[in-house]
mmCIF file of C-alpha atoms in Angstrom:
data_model
loop_
_atom_site.group_PDB
_atom_site.id
_atom_site.type_symbol
_atom_site.label_atom_id
_atom_site.label_comp_id
_atom_site.label_asym_id
_atom_site.label_seq_id
_atom_site.Cartn_x
_atom_site.Cartn_y
_atom_site.Cartn_z
ATOM 1 C CA MET B 3 99.933 107.973 87.574
ATOM 2 C CA ARG B 4 102.294 109.377 89.822
ATOM 3 C CA MET B 5 99.761 110.175 92.466
ATOM 4 C CA THR B 6 101.162 110.005 96.117
ATOM 5 C CA ASN B 7 98.232 107.081 97.986
ATOM 6 C CA GLU B 8 96.787 110.175 99.208
ATOM 7 C CA ALA B 9 95.212 111.898 96.071
ATOM 8 C CA PHE B 10 95.137 108.150 94.579
ATOM 9 C CA ALA B 11 92.495 107.298 97.263
ATOM 10 C CA GLU B 12 90.975 110.022 96.642
ATOM 11 C CA ARG B 13 90.134 109.923 93.061
ATOM 12 C CA LEU B 14 88.831 106.855 93.256
ATOM 13 C CA GLY B 15 86.559 107.263 96.720
ATOM 14 C CA ILE B 16 88.480 104.927 99.241
ATOM 15 C CA SER B 17 90.922 105.003 102.003
ATOM 16 C CA PRO B 18 94.391 105.448 101.473
ATOM 17 C CA ARG B 19 95.439 102.205 103.667
ATOM 18 C CA THR B 20 93.772 100.671 101.185
ATOM 19 C CA ILE B 21 95.699 101.732 98.265
ATOM 20 C CA THR B 22 99.202 100.778 100.937
ATOM 21 C CA ARG B 23 97.680 97.125 100.579
ATOM 22 C CA TRP B 24 97.036 96.782 97.905
ATOM 23 C CA HIS B 25 100.913 97.651 97.558
ATOM 24 C CA ALA B 26 101.806 95.516 100.009
ATOM 25 C CA THR B 27 100.239 92.749 98.295
ATOM 26 C CA PRO B 28 100.754 93.346 95.234
ATOM 27 C CA GLU B 29 99.442 89.161 93.604
ATOM 28 C CA LEU B 30 95.979 90.496 95.625
ATOM 29 C CA ILE B 31 92.981 89.332 93.254
ATOM 30 C CA HIS B 32 89.614 92.247 93.354
ATOM 31 C CA ARG B 33 86.460 91.959 94.032
ATOM 32 C CA THR B 34 84.606 92.252 90.863
ATOM 33 C CA GLU B 35 83.656 95.924 92.225
ATOM 34 C CA VAL B 36 86.755 97.031 92.944
ATOM 35 C CA GLN B 37 88.565 95.881 89.928
ATOM 36 C CA GLN B 38 85.940 97.979 87.935
ATOM 37 C CA ILE B 39 86.410 100.920 89.840
ATOM 38 C CA LEU B 40 90.419 100.122 89.258
ATOM 39 C CA ASP B 41 89.773 99.619 85.271
ATOM 40 C CA LEU B 42 87.856 102.743 85.039
ATOM 41 C CA ALA B 43 90.722 104.613 86.678
ATOM 42 C CA TYR B 44 93.721 102.398 84.072
ATOM 43 C CA GLU B 45 91.351 103.108 80.713
ATOM 44 C CA GLY B 46 91.457 107.034 81.665
ATOM 45 C CA ALA B 47 94.936 107.578 81.856
ATOM 46 C CA GLY B 48 97.526 108.384 79.429
ATOM 47 C CA GLU B 49 99.640 106.466 76.725
ATOM 48 C CA ALA B 50 102.043 107.295 79.144
ATOM 49 C CA VAL B 51 100.755 105.904 81.777
ATOM 50 C CA HIS B 52 99.471 102.170 79.850
ATOM 51 C CA ARG B 53 103.340 102.322 78.881
ATOM 52 C CA ARG B 54 104.320 102.781 82.346
ATOM 53 C CA PHE B 55 102.202 100.070 83.490
ATOM 54 C CA SER B 56 103.137 97.613 81.670
ATOM 55 C CA LEU B 57 106.757 97.420 82.008
ATOM 56 C CA LEU B 58 105.571 97.239 85.527
ATOM 57 C CA ILE B 59 103.029 93.699 85.015
ATOM 58 C CA ARG B 60 106.046 91.965 83.953
ATOM 59 C CA PRO B 61 107.125 89.568 86.534
ATOM 60 C CA PRO B 62 110.444 89.817 87.987
ATOM 61 C CA THR B 63 113.175 87.224 88.097
ATOM 62 C CA ASP B 64 115.712 85.716 89.228
ATOM 63 C CA HIS B 65 118.314 84.518 86.343
ATOM 64 C CA GLY B 66 115.407 83.321 84.574
ATOM 65 C CA GLN B 67 113.843 82.177 87.482
ATOM 66 C CA PRO B 68 110.717 84.216 88.930
ATOM 67 C CA GLN B 69 110.801 84.607 92.456
ATOM 68 C CA ALA B 70 108.344 82.843 95.597
ATOM 69 C CA GLN B 71 107.267 83.830 98.788
ATOM 70 C CA SER B 72 104.779 82.242 101.486
ATOM 71 C CA LEU B 73 101.641 84.896 102.023
ATOM 72 C CA ARG B 74 101.814 85.281 105.819
ATOM 73 C CA VAL B 75 99.727 87.643 107.877
ATOM 74 C CA ALA B 76 100.096 88.813 111.639
ATOM 75 C CA ILE B 77 96.447 87.678 113.268
ATOM 76 C CA ALA B 78 96.342 90.343 117.776
ATOM 77 C CA VAL B 79 94.361 88.581 119.446
ATOM 78 C CA VAL B 80 93.304 91.621 121.936
ATOM 79 C CA VAL B 81 91.927 91.405 124.811
ATOM 80 C CA ARG B 82 90.487 94.108 126.873
ATOM 81 C CA GLY B 83 88.868 92.987 130.812
ATOM 82 C CA ASP B 84 86.543 90.305 129.407
ATOM 83 C CA ASP B 85 85.921 90.676 126.009
ATOM 84 C CA VAL B 86 87.972 90.381 123.366
ATOM 85 C CA LEU B 87 88.227 91.770 119.503
ATOM 86 C CA LEU B 88 86.511 91.299 116.226
ATOM 87 C CA VAL B 89 85.693 92.479 112.251
ATOM 88 C CA CYS B 90 83.882 90.492 110.350
ATOM 89 C CA ARG B 91 84.769 90.533 107.085
ATOM 90 C CA ARG B 92 83.640 90.350 103.679
ATOM 91 C CA GLY B 93 84.457 88.143 100.845
ATOM 92 C CA ASP B 94 83.100 85.040 98.666
ATOM 93 C CA GLY B 95 80.214 86.140 98.962
ATOM 94 C CA ALA B 96 79.533 85.347 102.994
ATOM 95 C CA LEU B 97 80.491 87.907 105.411
ATOM 96 C CA ARG B 98 83.127 86.236 108.312
ATOM 97 C CA TRP B 99 84.021 86.690 111.696
ATOM 98 C CA GLN B 100 87.809 87.213 112.940
ATOM 99 C CA PHE B 101 90.490 88.732 114.700
ATOM 100 C CA PRO B 102 92.725 91.641 112.886
ATOM 101 C CA ALA B 103 94.750 90.669 110.851
ATOM 102 C CA GLY B 104 97.345 92.138 107.911
ATOM 103 C CA MET B 105 100.132 90.840 105.312
ATOM 104 C CA VAL B 106 103.181 90.691 106.440
ATOM 105 C CA LYS B 107 106.002 92.236 104.027
ATOM 106 C CA PRO B 108 109.383 90.671 103.554
ATOM 107 C CA GLY B 109 111.331 92.182 106.037
ATOM 108 C CA ALA B 110 108.352 93.436 107.811
ATOM 109 C CA ALA B 111 108.415 92.311 111.773
ATOM 110 C CA ALA B 112 105.026 90.653 112.204
ATOM 111 C CA GLU B 113 104.371 91.585 115.907
ATOM 112 C CA THR B 114 104.615 95.182 114.426
ATOM 113 C CA VAL B 115 101.888 94.651 111.892
ATOM 114 C CA ALA B 116 99.247 92.559 114.260
ATOM 115 C CA VAL B 117 99.133 95.843 116.173
ATOM 116 C CA GLN B 118 99.499 98.695 113.113
ATOM 117 C CA GLU B 119 96.498 96.805 111.668
ATOM 118 C CA THR B 120 94.356 96.995 114.049
ATOM 119 C CA HIS B 121 95.235 100.748 114.184
ATOM 120 C CA GLY B 122 94.066 101.175 111.210
ATOM 121 C CA GLU B 123 90.702 98.965 111.294
ATOM 122 C CA THR B 124 89.151 99.358 114.079
ATOM 123 C CA GLY B 125 90.987 102.846 115.766
ATOM 124 C CA VAL B 126 91.688 100.421 118.731
ATOM 125 C CA HIS B 127 95.521 100.867 120.243
ATOM 126 C CA CYS B 128 97.327 97.485 121.532
ATOM 127 C CA THR B 129 100.669 96.379 122.425
ATOM 128 C CA VAL B 130 101.467 92.523 122.590
ATOM 129 C CA ARG B 131 101.817 90.758 125.245
ATOM 130 C CA GLU B 132 102.972 87.050 123.647
ATOM 131 C CA HIS B 133 103.254 85.177 120.729
ATOM 132 C CA LEU B 134 101.244 82.443 120.611
ATOM 133 C CA GLY B 135 102.762 81.454 117.636
ATOM 134 C CA GLU B 136 102.325 80.182 113.864
ATOM 135 C CA ARG B 137 100.249 77.613 111.717
ATOM 136 C CA VAL B 138 98.574 77.176 108.008
ATOM 137 C CA HIS B 139 95.851 78.516 108.346
ATOM 138 C CA PRO B 140 92.757 75.779 108.016
ATOM 139 C CA VAL B 141 90.596 77.876 105.856
ATOM 140 C CA THR B 142 93.103 80.660 104.199
ATOM 141 C CA GLY B 143 95.501 78.503 103.662
ATOM 142 C CA VAL B 144 98.060 81.336 104.422
ATOM 143 C CA VAL B 145 100.888 81.563 107.318
ATOM 144 C CA ALA B 146 99.318 82.873 110.357
ATOM 145 C CA SER B 147 101.121 84.229 113.579
ATOM 146 C CA TYR B 148 99.105 84.553 116.315
ATOM 147 C CA TYR B 149 100.062 87.272 118.837
ATOM 148 C CA LEU B 150 97.565 87.932 122.312
ATOM 149 C CA ALA B 151 97.314 91.950 122.507
ATOM 150 C CA ASP B 152 96.434 94.038 125.165
ATOM 151 C CA HIS B 153 93.926 97.297 124.842
ATOM 152 C CA LEU B 154 95.776 100.305 125.407
ATOM 153 C CA ALA B 155 92.868 103.199 123.847
ATOM 154 C CA GLY B 156 90.430 103.886 121.564
ATOM 155 C CA GLU B 157 86.658 102.709 120.337
ATOM 156 C CA ALA B 158 86.261 100.072 118.585
ATOM 157 C CA SER B 159 84.685 101.065 114.877
ATOM 158 C CA ASN B 160 85.174 100.411 111.726
ATOM 159 C CA LEU B 161 88.454 101.940 109.803
ATOM 160 C CA ASP B 162 87.957 100.151 106.632
ATOM 161 C CA SER B 163 84.611 99.579 104.744
ATOM 162 C CA LEU B 164 86.355 98.267 102.122
ATOM 163 C CA GLU B 165 87.378 94.462 103.699
ATOM 164 C CA ASN B 166 84.722 95.192 107.015
ATOM 165 C CA VAL B 167 81.930 95.106 107.522
ATOM 166 C CA ASP B 168 81.398 95.942 111.140
ATOM 167 C CA VAL B 169 84.247 96.038 114.377
ATOM 168 C CA ALA B 170 83.344 94.417 117.740
ATOM 169 C CA TRP B 171 83.770 93.811 121.445
ATOM 170 C CA VAL B 172 82.916 90.152 122.250
ATOM 171 C CA PRO B 173 82.782 88.859 125.922
ATOM 172 C CA ARG B 174 85.528 86.049 125.357
ATOM 173 C CA THR B 175 82.727 83.685 126.481
ATOM 174 C CA ALA B 176 80.656 83.826 123.230
ATOM 175 C CA LEU B 177 83.760 83.467 120.948
ATOM 176 C CA THR B 178 82.525 80.431 119.430
ATOM 177 C CA ARG B 179 79.486 81.759 118.957
ATOM 178 C CA PHE B 180 81.450 84.219 115.970
ATOM 179 C CA ILE B 181 84.263 81.583 115.620
ATOM 180 C CA PRO B 182 83.629 78.267 114.590
ATOM 181 C CA GLN B 183 85.892 76.562 117.446
ATOM 182 C CA ASP B 184 87.391 74.193 115.307
ATOM 183 C CA GLN B 185 89.004 77.118 113.847
ATOM 184 C CA ILE B 186 90.839 78.823 116.061
ATOM 185 C CA PHE B 187 93.917 78.172 116.903
ATOM 186 C CA PRO B 188 93.815 75.916 120.067
ATOM 187 C CA PRO B 189 97.128 78.438 122.103
ATOM 188 C CA ILE B 190 94.129 81.514 121.233
ATOM 189 C CA LEU B 191 91.568 79.187 122.814
ATOM 190 C CA ASP B 192 94.628 78.405 126.053
ATOM 191 C CA ALA B 193 95.605 82.023 126.173
ATOM 192 C CA LEU B 194 92.534 83.400 126.613
ATOM 193 C CA GLU B 195 91.198 80.625 129.423
ATOM 194 C CA ALA B 196 94.227 81.973 131.403
ATOM 195 C CA ALA B 197 93.621 85.374 130.799
ATOM 196 C CA ALA B 198 90.159 85.633 132.657
#
């Protein structure tokens, strides 16, 4: 529609940050209600927009072969005193507590994504203390890079209500009441114990 992210977000009634995330992850499958909003916007667009859109949805090829990339996320384990920052995500009809996270575009630094996504989702400014490692996440199947981060400033609030239901500082000792211990990357537990 040749609109800025901000103008398109305003038209749809969502945050510009969400539009930016969509651009970063074009393979994203939207929830039903989000897809309905997008379908209505498309139906209301003119013929020229429909033609441009049809050109965009053709899969990229390299000598006739599609290019595959791993889906990567950067996860920030933000500590403030004895507390750790969590977000409560919507998804698949269930609510799930987890650490703030964001998709890593090809060429982007995962550490930077972890800090930016934390601020964008929660309003909390943080700085990375150390890289805790990587794994294939046992629930989502994506490649996850984990970063221990220190709170710098900002009160935690839910700035992305499309994806999250809530944001909370949780005592480190109560973490496994929110996230099952078998789903927590073991270096996170070691780092939180050492930081206490």
